[in-house]
Tab-separated table of N, CA and C in Angstrom:
chain	number	residue	atom	x	y	z
J	8	MET	N	-2.231	-6.515	-54.734
J	8	MET	CA	-1.244	-7.130	-53.879
J	8	MET	C	-0.471	-6.040	-53.119
J	9	LEU	N	-0.249	-6.288	-51.863
J	9	LEU	CA	0.511	-5.378	-51.016
J	9	LEU	C	1.965	-5.341	-51.470
J	10	LYS	N	2.530	-4.140	-51.505
J	10	LYS	CA	3.952	-3.974	-51.801
J	10	LYS	C	4.592	-3.254	-50.623
J	11	ILE	N	5.663	-3.849	-50.133
J	11	ILE	CA	6.389	-3.274	-49.002
J	11	ILE	C	7.772	-2.853	-49.489
J	12	TYR	N	8.111	-1.603	-49.214
J	12	TYR	CA	9.416	-1.062	-49.564
J	12	TYR	C	10.207	-0.879	-48.276
J	13	LEU	N	11.453	-1.342	-48.281
J	13	LEU	CA	12.332	-1.218	-47.117
J	13	LEU	C	13.428	-0.201	-47.408
J	14	VAL	N	13.656	0.681	-46.454
J	14	VAL	CA	14.688	1.707	-46.588
J	14	VAL	C	15.516	1.747	-45.312
J	15	ARG	N	16.818	1.806	-45.486
J	15	ARG	CA	17.722	2.016	-44.361
J	15	ARG	C	17.907	3.521	-44.202
J	16	HIS	N	18.063	3.960	-42.971
J	16	HIS	CA	18.267	5.392	-42.710
J	16	HIS	C	19.493	5.914	-43.455
J	17	GLY	N	19.530	7.235	-43.606
J	17	GLY	CA	20.669	7.888	-44.242
J	17	GLY	C	21.902	7.876	-43.349
J	18	GLN	N	22.988	8.350	-43.897
J	18	GLN	CA	24.279	8.347	-43.213
J	18	GLN	C	24.295	9.260	-41.989
J	19	THR	N	25.044	8.831	-40.975
J	19	THR	CA	25.298	9.635	-39.779
J	19	THR	C	26.812	9.790	-39.622
J	20	GLU	N	27.230	10.696	-38.756
J	20	GLU	CA	28.662	10.837	-38.480
J	20	GLU	C	29.227	9.559	-37.881
J	21	TRP	N	28.413	8.859	-37.087
J	21	TRP	CA	28.889	7.612	-36.490
J	21	TRP	C	29.086	6.537	-37.549
J	22	ASN	N	28.309	6.570	-38.637
J	22	ASN	CA	28.577	5.647	-39.748
J	22	ASN	C	29.970	5.935	-40.307
J	23	VAL	N	30.264	7.201	-40.509
J	23	VAL	CA	31.554	7.616	-41.069
J	23	VAL	C	32.689	7.181	-40.142
J	24	LEU	N	32.494	7.356	-38.843
J	24	LEU	CA	33.521	7.014	-37.854
J	24	LEU	C	33.527	5.524	-37.499
J	25	ARG	N	32.593	4.770	-38.080
J	25	ARG	CA	32.456	3.319	-37.857
J	25	ARG	C	32.180	2.980	-36.386
J	26	LYS	N	31.367	3.827	-35.753
J	26	LYS	CA	30.961	3.583	-34.368
J	26	LYS	C	29.632	2.838	-34.349
J	27	ILE	N	29.469	1.980	-33.363
J	27	ILE	CA	28.216	1.250	-33.202
J	27	ILE	C	27.177	2.214	-32.650
J	28	GLN	N	26.070	2.359	-33.371
J	28	GLN	CA	25.033	3.317	-32.985
J	28	GLN	C	23.988	2.687	-32.069
J	29	GLY	N	23.580	1.460	-32.380
J	29	GLY	CA	22.563	0.804	-31.563
J	29	GLY	C	21.363	1.697	-31.347
J	30	ASN	N	21.042	1.959	-30.097
J	30	ASN	CA	19.867	2.757	-29.747
J	30	ASN	C	20.187	4.206	-29.389
J	31	LYS	N	21.390	4.636	-29.649
J	31	LYS	CA	21.762	6.028	-29.363
J	31	LYS	C	21.036	6.981	-30.319
J	32	PRO	N	20.665	8.167	-29.843
J	32	PRO	CA	19.965	9.159	-30.690
J	32	PRO	C	20.942	9.919	-31.582
J	33	VAL	N	21.417	9.249	-32.618
J	33	VAL	CA	22.393	9.835	-33.529
J	33	VAL	C	21.646	10.419	-34.733
J	34	PRO	N	21.822	11.722	-35.005
J	34	PRO	CA	21.122	12.343	-36.135
J	34	PRO	C	21.810	12.056	-37.469
J	35	LEU	N	21.078	12.287	-38.543
J	35	LEU	CA	21.671	12.214	-39.878
J	35	LEU	C	22.695	13.332	-40.013
J	36	ASN	N	23.726	13.084	-40.798
J	36	ASN	CA	24.638	14.172	-41.148
J	36	ASN	C	24.152	14.783	-42.461
J	37	GLU	N	24.885	15.744	-42.987
J	37	GLU	CA	24.458	16.428	-44.214
J	37	GLU	C	24.304	15.437	-45.366
J	38	THR	N	25.236	14.509	-45.489
J	38	THR	CA	25.148	13.491	-46.538
J	38	THR	C	23.883	12.651	-46.355
J	39	GLY	N	23.591	12.270	-45.131
J	39	GLY	CA	22.393	11.473	-44.846
J	39	GLY	C	21.104	12.200	-45.198
J	40	ARG	N	21.070	13.503	-44.919
J	40	ARG	CA	19.881	14.286	-45.280
J	40	ARG	C	19.742	14.378	-46.804
J	41	LYS	N	20.856	14.548	-47.495
J	41	LYS	CA	20.822	14.596	-48.965
J	41	LYS	C	20.390	13.243	-49.539
J	42	GLN	N	20.859	12.148	-48.924
J	42	GLN	CA	20.448	10.810	-49.371
J	42	GLN	C	18.938	10.639	-49.233
J	43	ALA	N	18.412	11.069	-48.094
J	43	ALA	CA	16.969	10.937	-47.848
J	43	ALA	C	16.166	11.798	-48.824
J	44	GLU	N	16.653	13.009	-49.085
J	44	GLU	CA	15.990	13.893	-50.066
J	44	GLU	C	15.963	13.240	-51.448
J	45	LYS	N	17.102	12.738	-51.868
J	45	LYS	CA	17.202	12.110	-53.187
J	45	LYS	C	16.258	10.905	-53.275
J	46	LEU	N	16.233	10.094	-52.234
J	46	LEU	CA	15.350	8.929	-52.231
J	46	LEU	C	13.888	9.350	-52.183
J	47	GLY	N	13.584	10.376	-51.391
J	47	GLY	CA	12.218	10.888	-51.331
J	47	GLY	C	11.715	11.293	-52.701
J	48	LYS	N	12.548	12.000	-53.449
J	48	LYS	CA	12.183	12.419	-54.809
J	48	LYS	C	11.998	11.211	-55.726
J	49	LYS	N	12.887	10.238	-55.583
J	49	LYS	CA	12.825	9.046	-56.438
J	49	LYS	C	11.563	8.217	-56.157
J	50	LEU	N	11.122	8.195	-54.912
J	50	LEU	CA	9.951	7.400	-54.525
J	50	LEU	C	8.636	8.192	-54.613
J	51	ALA	N	8.716	9.445	-55.009
J	51	ALA	CA	7.559	10.356	-54.983
J	51	ALA	C	6.323	9.809	-55.687
J	52	GLY	N	6.470	9.115	-56.760
J	52	GLY	CA	5.315	8.628	-57.509
J	52	GLY	C	4.695	7.348	-56.975
J	53	LEU	N	5.233	6.794	-55.921
J	53	LEU	CA	4.749	5.500	-55.430
J	53	LEU	C	3.499	5.592	-54.564
J	54	ASP	N	3.178	6.757	-54.050
J	54	ASP	CA	1.930	6.943	-53.315
J	54	ASP	C	1.759	5.965	-52.154
J	55	PHE	N	2.662	6.040	-51.178
J	55	PHE	CA	2.580	5.163	-50.001
J	55	PHE	C	1.339	5.477	-49.185
J	56	SER	N	0.705	4.435	-48.662
J	56	SER	CA	-0.462	4.645	-47.814
J	56	SER	C	-0.035	4.946	-46.377
J	57	VAL	N	1.138	4.455	-45.980
J	57	VAL	CA	1.648	4.671	-44.635
J	57	VAL	C	3.160	4.433	-44.644
J	58	ILE	N	3.837	5.107	-43.722
J	58	ILE	CA	5.265	4.880	-43.521
J	58	ILE	C	5.442	4.393	-42.089
J	59	TYR	N	6.078	3.235	-41.941
J	59	TYR	CA	6.437	2.720	-40.619
J	59	TYR	C	7.908	3.026	-40.407
J	60	SER	N	8.248	3.415	-39.183
J	60	SER	CA	9.629	3.779	-38.895
J	60	SER	C	10.031	3.326	-37.507
J	61	SER	N	11.285	2.952	-37.396
J	61	SER	CA	11.891	2.805	-36.079
J	61	SER	C	11.799	4.176	-35.414
J	62	PRO	N	11.664	4.230	-34.086
J	62	PRO	CA	11.603	5.528	-33.407
J	62	PRO	C	12.959	6.215	-33.231
J	63	ALA	N	14.026	5.592	-33.702
J	63	ALA	CA	15.358	6.193	-33.561
J	63	ALA	C	15.439	7.500	-34.347
J	64	LEU	N	16.190	8.445	-33.836
J	64	LEU	CA	16.307	9.766	-34.439
J	64	LEU	C	16.668	9.698	-35.919
J	65	ARG	N	17.662	8.910	-36.271
J	65	ARG	CA	18.132	8.856	-37.663
J	65	ARG	C	17.095	8.258	-38.612
J	66	THR	N	16.296	7.307	-38.134
J	66	THR	CA	15.272	6.723	-39.004
J	66	THR	C	14.079	7.659	-39.126
J	67	LEU	N	13.699	8.300	-38.035
J	67	LEU	CA	12.587	9.253	-38.105
J	67	LEU	C	12.931	10.441	-38.998
J	68	GLU	N	14.164	10.919	-38.911
J	68	GLU	CA	14.585	12.010	-39.799
J	68	GLU	C	14.460	11.577	-41.256
J	69	THR	N	14.932	10.369	-41.557
J	69	THR	CA	14.847	9.843	-42.920
J	69	THR	C	13.387	9.723	-43.355
J	70	ALA	N	12.546	9.164	-42.488
J	70	ALA	CA	11.117	8.982	-42.806
J	70	ALA	C	10.437	10.329	-43.052
J	71	LYS	N	10.736	11.320	-42.232
J	71	LYS	CA	10.099	12.638	-42.390
J	71	LYS	C	10.518	13.322	-43.685
J	72	ILE	N	11.764	13.166	-44.070
J	72	ILE	CA	12.220	13.763	-45.323
J	72	ILE	C	11.517	13.085	-46.498
J	73	ILE	N	11.432	11.770	-46.477
J	73	ILE	CA	10.750	11.035	-47.552
J	73	ILE	C	9.264	11.395	-47.572
J	74	ALA	N	8.657	11.532	-46.405
J	74	ALA	CA	7.216	11.827	-46.306
J	74	ALA	C	6.847	13.161	-46.944
J	75	LYS	N	7.787	14.098	-47.025
J	75	LYS	CA	7.519	15.387	-47.665
J	75	LYS	C	7.058	15.203	-49.110
J	76	TYR	N	7.426	14.096	-49.718
J	76	TYR	CA	7.087	13.823	-51.109
J	76	TYR	C	5.842	12.939	-51.245
J	77	HIS	N	5.164	12.725	-50.135
J	77	HIS	CA	3.945	11.903	-50.101
J	77	HIS	C	2.921	12.621	-49.224
J	78	LYS	N	2.231	13.534	-49.803
J	78	LYS	CA	1.298	14.411	-49.081
J	78	LYS	C	0.337	13.625	-48.185
J	79	GLY	N	0.325	14.011	-46.928
J	79	GLY	CA	-0.636	13.462	-45.978
J	79	GLY	C	-0.347	12.057	-45.480
J	80	VAL	N	0.781	11.464	-45.879
J	80	VAL	CA	1.075	10.114	-45.419
J	80	VAL	C	1.452	10.141	-43.933
J	81	GLU	N	0.915	9.185	-43.196
J	81	GLU	CA	1.176	9.085	-41.758
J	81	GLU	C	2.463	8.305	-41.519
J	82	ILE	N	3.244	8.757	-40.547
J	82	ILE	CA	4.430	8.020	-40.102
J	82	ILE	C	4.073	7.378	-38.771
J	83	ILE	N	4.167	6.068	-38.722
J	83	ILE	CA	3.871	5.324	-37.496
J	83	ILE	C	5.176	4.761	-36.943
J	84	GLU	N	5.493	5.128	-35.711
J	84	GLU	CA	6.696	4.624	-35.065
J	84	GLU	C	6.431	3.227	-34.510
J	85	VAL	N	7.346	2.308	-34.800
J	85	VAL	CA	7.235	0.927	-34.320
J	85	VAL	C	8.496	0.629	-33.497
J	86	PRO	N	8.371	0.644	-32.171
J	86	PRO	CA	9.541	0.436	-31.308
J	86	PRO	C	10.328	-0.845	-31.608
J	87	ASP	N	9.643	-1.904	-32.040
J	87	ASP	CA	10.342	-3.163	-32.305
J	87	ASP	C	11.133	-3.169	-33.606
J	88	LEU	N	11.096	-2.063	-34.356
J	88	LEU	CA	11.931	-1.941	-35.558
J	88	LEU	C	13.238	-1.212	-35.267
J	89	VAL	N	13.488	-0.910	-34.000
J	89	VAL	CA	14.721	-0.222	-33.624
J	89	VAL	C	15.904	-1.178	-33.769
J	90	GLU	N	17.080	-0.611	-33.973
J	90	GLU	CA	18.303	-1.403	-34.139
J	90	GLU	C	18.603	-2.187	-32.867
J	91	ARG	N	19.425	-3.181	-32.998
J	91	ARG	CA	19.864	-3.998	-31.864
J	91	ARG	C	20.498	-3.112	-30.803
J	92	SER	N	20.186	-3.409	-29.557
J	92	SER	CA	20.828	-2.709	-28.458
J	92	SER	C	22.192	-3.337	-28.227
J	93	PHE	N	23.222	-2.505	-28.295
J	93	PHE	CA	24.572	-2.974	-28.029
J	93	PHE	C	25.033	-2.550	-26.634
J	94	GLY	N	24.098	-2.049	-25.819
J	94	GLY	CA	24.391	-1.712	-24.435
J	94	GLY	C	25.616	-0.837	-24.289
J	95	GLU	N	26.551	-1.306	-23.460
J	95	GLU	CA	27.767	-0.540	-23.143
J	95	GLU	C	28.684	-0.321	-24.350
J	96	PHE	N	28.443	-1.052	-25.428
J	96	PHE	CA	29.320	-0.936	-26.587
J	96	PHE	C	28.889	0.145	-27.569
J	97	GLU	N	27.742	0.748	-27.348
J	97	GLU	CA	27.288	1.799	-28.247
J	97	GLU	C	28.235	3.001	-28.143
J	98	GLY	N	28.628	3.503	-29.296
J	98	GLY	CA	29.588	4.607	-29.339
J	98	GLY	C	31.020	4.145	-29.539
J	99	LYS	N	31.231	2.822	-29.469
J	99	LYS	CA	32.565	2.268	-29.681
J	99	LYS	C	32.637	1.631	-31.071
J	100	SER	N	33.850	1.470	-31.567
J	100	SER	CA	34.029	0.772	-32.843
J	100	SER	C	34.158	-0.723	-32.577
J	101	ARG	N	33.926	-1.523	-33.604
J	101	ARG	CA	34.072	-2.978	-33.483
J	101	ARG	C	35.502	-3.320	-33.058
J	102	GLU	N	36.471	-2.578	-33.597
J	102	GLU	CA	37.877	-2.808	-33.259
J	102	GLU	C	38.131	-2.573	-31.768
J	103	GLU	N	37.528	-1.521	-31.213
J	103	GLU	CA	37.679	-1.231	-29.782
J	103	GLU	C	37.098	-2.366	-28.946
J	104	ILE	N	35.957	-2.868	-29.356
J	104	ILE	CA	35.274	-3.939	-28.613
J	104	ILE	C	36.090	-5.223	-28.647
J	105	GLU	N	36.651	-5.542	-29.802
J	105	GLU	CA	37.422	-6.779	-29.934
J	105	GLU	C	38.708	-6.761	-29.111
J	106	LYS	N	39.139	-5.592	-28.665
J	106	LYS	CA	40.332	-5.481	-27.815
J	106	LYS	C	40.027	-5.767	-26.352
J	107	ILE	N	38.751	-5.788	-25.986
J	107	ILE	CA	38.365	-6.064	-24.597
J	107	ILE	C	38.596	-7.544	-24.332
J	108	PRO	N	39.344	-7.879	-23.272
J	108	PRO	CA	39.644	-9.291	-22.990
J	108	PRO	C	38.382	-10.163	-22.926
J	109	ARG	N	38.481	-11.311	-23.523
J	109	ARG	CA	37.456	-12.366	-23.523
J	109	ARG	C	36.191	-12.033	-24.315
J	110	ILE	N	36.037	-10.837	-24.812
J	110	ILE	CA	34.827	-10.482	-25.566
J	110	ILE	C	34.788	-11.217	-26.898
J	111	LYS	N	35.900	-11.159	-27.629
J	111	LYS	CA	35.939	-11.789	-28.949
J	111	LYS	C	35.649	-13.290	-28.841
J	112	GLU	N	36.217	-13.952	-27.829
J	112	GLU	CA	36.013	-15.391	-27.647
J	112	GLU	C	34.550	-15.692	-27.300
J	113	ALA	N	33.986	-14.899	-26.402
J	113	ALA	CA	32.574	-15.101	-26.014
J	113	ALA	C	31.667	-14.864	-27.209
J	114	TRP	N	31.965	-13.841	-27.975
J	114	TRP	CA	31.204	-13.491	-29.174
J	114	TRP	C	31.183	-14.682	-30.130
J	115	LYS	N	32.379	-15.260	-30.372
J	115	LYS	CA	32.482	-16.405	-31.285
J	115	LYS	C	31.818	-17.655	-30.694
J	116	LYS	N	32.039	-17.905	-29.423
J	116	LYS	CA	31.535	-19.130	-28.791
J	116	LYS	C	30.007	-19.139	-28.689
J	117	GLN	N	29.410	-18.015	-28.291
J	117	GLN	CA	27.962	-17.969	-28.060
J	117	GLN	C	27.161	-17.630	-29.311
J	118	GLY	N	27.813	-17.130	-30.334
J	118	GLY	CA	27.134	-16.850	-31.596
J	118	GLY	C	25.934	-15.925	-31.446
J	119	ILE	N	24.790	-16.354	-31.976
J	119	ILE	CA	23.606	-15.486	-31.991
J	119	ILE	C	22.994	-15.267	-30.613
J	120	ASP	N	23.473	-16.002	-29.613
J	120	ASP	CA	22.964	-15.815	-28.253
J	120	ASP	C	23.845	-14.887	-27.417
J	121	TRP	N	24.969	-14.431	-27.986
J	121	TRP	CA	25.859	-13.536	-27.251
J	121	TRP	C	25.208	-12.170	-27.098
J	122	LYS	N	25.320	-11.626	-25.877
J	122	LYS	CA	24.775	-10.295	-25.586
J	122	LYS	C	25.894	-9.365	-25.146
J	123	PRO	N	25.959	-8.190	-25.740
J	123	PRO	CA	26.878	-7.190	-25.200
J	123	PRO	C	26.390	-6.805	-23.791
J	124	PRO	N	27.271	-6.375	-22.904
J	124	PRO	CA	26.810	-5.968	-21.575
J	124	PRO	C	25.717	-4.897	-21.666
J	125	GLY	N	24.537	-5.216	-21.116
J	125	GLY	CA	23.412	-4.285	-21.159
J	125	GLY	C	22.684	-4.264	-22.488
J	126	GLY	N	23.017	-5.162	-23.402
J	126	GLY	CA	22.422	-5.178	-24.734
J	126	GLY	C	21.566	-6.406	-24.982
J	127	GLU	N	21.327	-6.693	-26.253
J	127	GLU	CA	20.501	-7.841	-26.609
J	127	GLU	C	21.221	-8.733	-27.613
J	128	SER	N	20.819	-9.984	-27.647
J	128	SER	CA	21.420	-10.951	-28.569
J	128	SER	C	20.793	-10.816	-29.954
J	129	ILE	N	21.448	-11.411	-30.926
J	129	ILE	CA	20.902	-11.432	-32.279
J	129	ILE	C	19.606	-12.243	-32.295
J	130	ARG	N	19.546	-13.308	-31.520
J	130	ARG	CA	18.321	-14.112	-31.454
J	130	ARG	C	17.142	-13.266	-30.934
J	131	GLU	N	17.382	-12.472	-29.897
J	131	GLU	CA	16.323	-11.594	-29.366
J	131	GLU	C	15.901	-10.551	-30.401
J	132	LEU	N	16.880	-9.954	-31.057
J	132	LEU	CA	16.611	-8.977	-32.106
J	132	LEU	C	15.762	-9.618	-33.199
J	133	ASN	N	16.160	-10.788	-33.636
J	133	ASN	CA	15.459	-11.514	-34.690
J	133	ASN	C	13.983	-11.741	-34.320
J	134	ARG	N	13.746	-12.204	-33.114
J	134	ARG	CA	12.367	-12.475	-32.666
J	134	ARG	C	11.495	-11.226	-32.717
J	135	ARG	N	12.001	-10.129	-32.165
J	135	ARG	CA	11.159	-8.927	-32.093
J	135	ARG	C	10.940	-8.297	-33.464
J	136	VAL	N	11.965	-8.333	-34.319
J	136	VAL	CA	11.840	-7.739	-35.646
J	136	VAL	C	10.850	-8.529	-36.498
J	137	ILE	N	10.975	-9.841	-36.502
J	137	ILE	CA	10.063	-10.669	-37.306
J	137	ILE	C	8.631	-10.516	-36.807
J	138	LYS	N	8.452	-10.486	-35.510
J	138	LYS	CA	7.106	-10.303	-34.945
J	138	LYS	C	6.512	-8.961	-35.411
J	139	ALA	N	7.297	-7.897	-35.336
J	139	ALA	CA	6.822	-6.566	-35.761
J	139	ALA	C	6.526	-6.544	-37.253
J	140	PHE	N	7.418	-7.126	-38.052
J	140	PHE	CA	7.224	-7.137	-39.502
J	140	PHE	C	5.969	-7.932	-39.869
J	141	GLU	N	5.805	-9.090	-39.271
J	141	GLU	CA	4.626	-9.913	-39.579
J	141	GLU	C	3.330	-9.223	-39.161
J	142	LYS	N	3.375	-8.482	-38.065
J	142	LYS	CA	2.194	-7.732	-37.625
J	142	LYS	C	1.828	-6.653	-38.653
J	143	ILE	N	2.827	-5.959	-39.169
J	143	ILE	CA	2.594	-4.939	-40.196
J	143	ILE	C	2.034	-5.589	-41.464
J	144	ALA	N	2.670	-6.670	-41.908
J	144	ALA	CA	2.226	-7.353	-43.128
J	144	ALA	C	0.804	-7.893	-42.974
J	145	GLU	N	0.496	-8.444	-41.819
J	145	GLU	CA	-0.849	-8.984	-41.566
J	145	GLU	C	-1.903	-7.878	-41.601
J	146	LYS	N	-1.566	-6.738	-41.025
J	146	LYS	CA	-2.499	-5.614	-40.986
J	146	LYS	C	-2.883	-5.148	-42.396
J	147	HIS	N	-1.961	-5.271	-43.328
J	147	HIS	CA	-2.173	-4.765	-44.682
J	147	HIS	C	-2.347	-5.866	-45.730
J	148	LYS	N	-2.467	-7.107	-45.311
J	148	LYS	CA	-2.422	-8.228	-46.263
J	148	LYS	C	-3.497	-8.190	-47.342
J	149	ASN	N	-4.653	-7.625	-47.057
J	149	ASN	CA	-5.731	-7.584	-48.041
J	149	ASN	C	-5.777	-6.269	-48.814
J	150	ASN	N	-4.771	-5.456	-48.618
J	150	ASN	CA	-4.710	-4.154	-49.288
J	150	ASN	C	-3.903	-4.235	-50.572
J	151	LYS	N	-4.187	-3.330	-51.455
J	151	LYS	CA	-3.368	-3.189	-52.663
J	151	LYS	C	-2.447	-1.991	-52.494
J	152	ASN	N	-2.191	-1.657	-51.261
J	152	ASN	CA	-1.406	-0.476	-50.933
J	152	ASN	C	0.084	-0.726	-51.060
J	153	LYS	N	0.804	0.376	-51.035
J	153	LYS	CA	2.254	0.354	-50.939
J	153	LYS	C	2.601	0.961	-49.588
J	154	ILE	N	3.430	0.266	-48.829
J	154	ILE	CA	3.875	0.814	-47.557
J	154	ILE	C	5.397	0.883	-47.552
J	155	LEU	N	5.906	1.785	-46.746
J	155	LEU	CA	7.341	1.989	-46.621
J	155	LEU	C	7.739	1.711	-45.184
J	156	ILE	N	8.832	0.985	-45.009
J	156	ILE	CA	9.394	0.750	-43.682
J	156	ILE	C	10.796	1.347	-43.673
J	157	VAL	N	11.023	2.286	-42.766
J	157	VAL	CA	12.337	2.926	-42.620
J	157	VAL	C	12.966	2.384	-41.344
J	158	THR	N	14.124	1.755	-41.489
J	158	THR	CA	14.716	1.090	-40.345
J	158	THR	C	16.250	1.112	-40.423
J	159	HIS	N	16.893	0.135	-39.834
J	159	HIS	CA	18.345	0.073	-39.670
J	159	HIS	C	18.934	-1.106	-40.441
J	160	GLY	N	20.226	-1.072	-40.644
J	160	GLY	CA	20.902	-2.136	-41.377
J	160	GLY	C	20.659	-3.525	-40.826
J	161	GLY	N	20.821	-3.696	-39.510
J	161	GLY	CA	20.619	-5.013	-38.897
J	161	GLY	C	19.187	-5.492	-39.015
J	162	VAL	N	18.247	-4.598	-38.802
J	162	VAL	CA	16.823	-4.923	-38.905
J	162	VAL	C	16.482	-5.251	-40.357
J	163	PHE	N	16.997	-4.473	-41.262
J	163	PHE	CA	16.787	-4.664	-42.697
J	163	PHE	C	17.221	-6.081	-43.098
J	164	LYS	N	18.420	-6.489	-42.674
J	164	LYS	CA	18.950	-7.818	-43.002
J	164	LYS	C	18.044	-8.925	-42.473
J	165	ILE	N	17.561	-8.771	-41.262
J	165	ILE	CA	16.680	-9.793	-40.672
J	165	ILE	C	15.401	-9.930	-41.492
J	166	ILE	N	14.806	-8.814	-41.875
J	166	ILE	CA	13.572	-8.867	-42.675
J	166	ILE	C	13.834	-9.545	-44.016
J	167	ILE	N	14.911	-9.197	-44.677
J	167	ILE	CA	15.234	-9.794	-45.981
J	167	ILE	C	15.455	-11.310	-45.827
J	168	LEU	N	16.228	-11.722	-44.837
J	168	LEU	CA	16.459	-13.153	-44.615
J	168	LEU	C	15.152	-13.881	-44.288
J	169	HIS	N	14.307	-13.247	-43.515
J	169	HIS	CA	13.010	-13.831	-43.184
J	169	HIS	C	12.174	-14.023	-44.449
J	170	LEU	N	12.133	-13.037	-45.302
J	170	LEU	CA	11.348	-13.122	-46.535
J	170	LEU	C	11.895	-14.186	-47.491
J	171	LYS	N	13.201	-14.377	-47.481
J	171	LYS	CA	13.789	-15.422	-48.329
J	171	LYS	C	13.402	-16.823	-47.861
J	172	ASN	N	13.134	-16.955	-46.564
J	172	ASN	CA	12.800	-18.264	-45.991
J	172	ASN	C	11.321	-18.522	-45.845
J	173	VAL	N	10.485	-17.557	-46.213
J	173	VAL	CA	9.032	-17.721	-46.057
J	173	VAL	C	8.491	-18.571	-47.177
């Protein structure tokens, strides 16, 4: 039976500062690199056949650190596993965004269909993430392999909710 392991990227300075990262190329900080090292060591005996990763800098850094403990494992970048695009709001805190007139009301009123300026809605994110995840699962469905997916908090939540409803 196929086993899929999900990992969220390590900590970044923007996590510490509570800034929305979205699709910005934010690297891991020292703590994030140590987290990835520790997890890499902990997962060393699992013998992954492949690692799938969002192409974002922080997820690729995490995937590469973990891959050091899995000799010869390939890292495949999957663009649809990238975090939600928050457009103009990337680099800002949630508190800063909620101070913008009419944003909070639109956010509440439109729910999962609300889009930040230049960004994407939760519904759009959900569609692309589930499609990418199902494609990965289908590709490996007859394998007894273990695969690792390194992604983002929002993407991680969507996959978990999807699996609970399958």
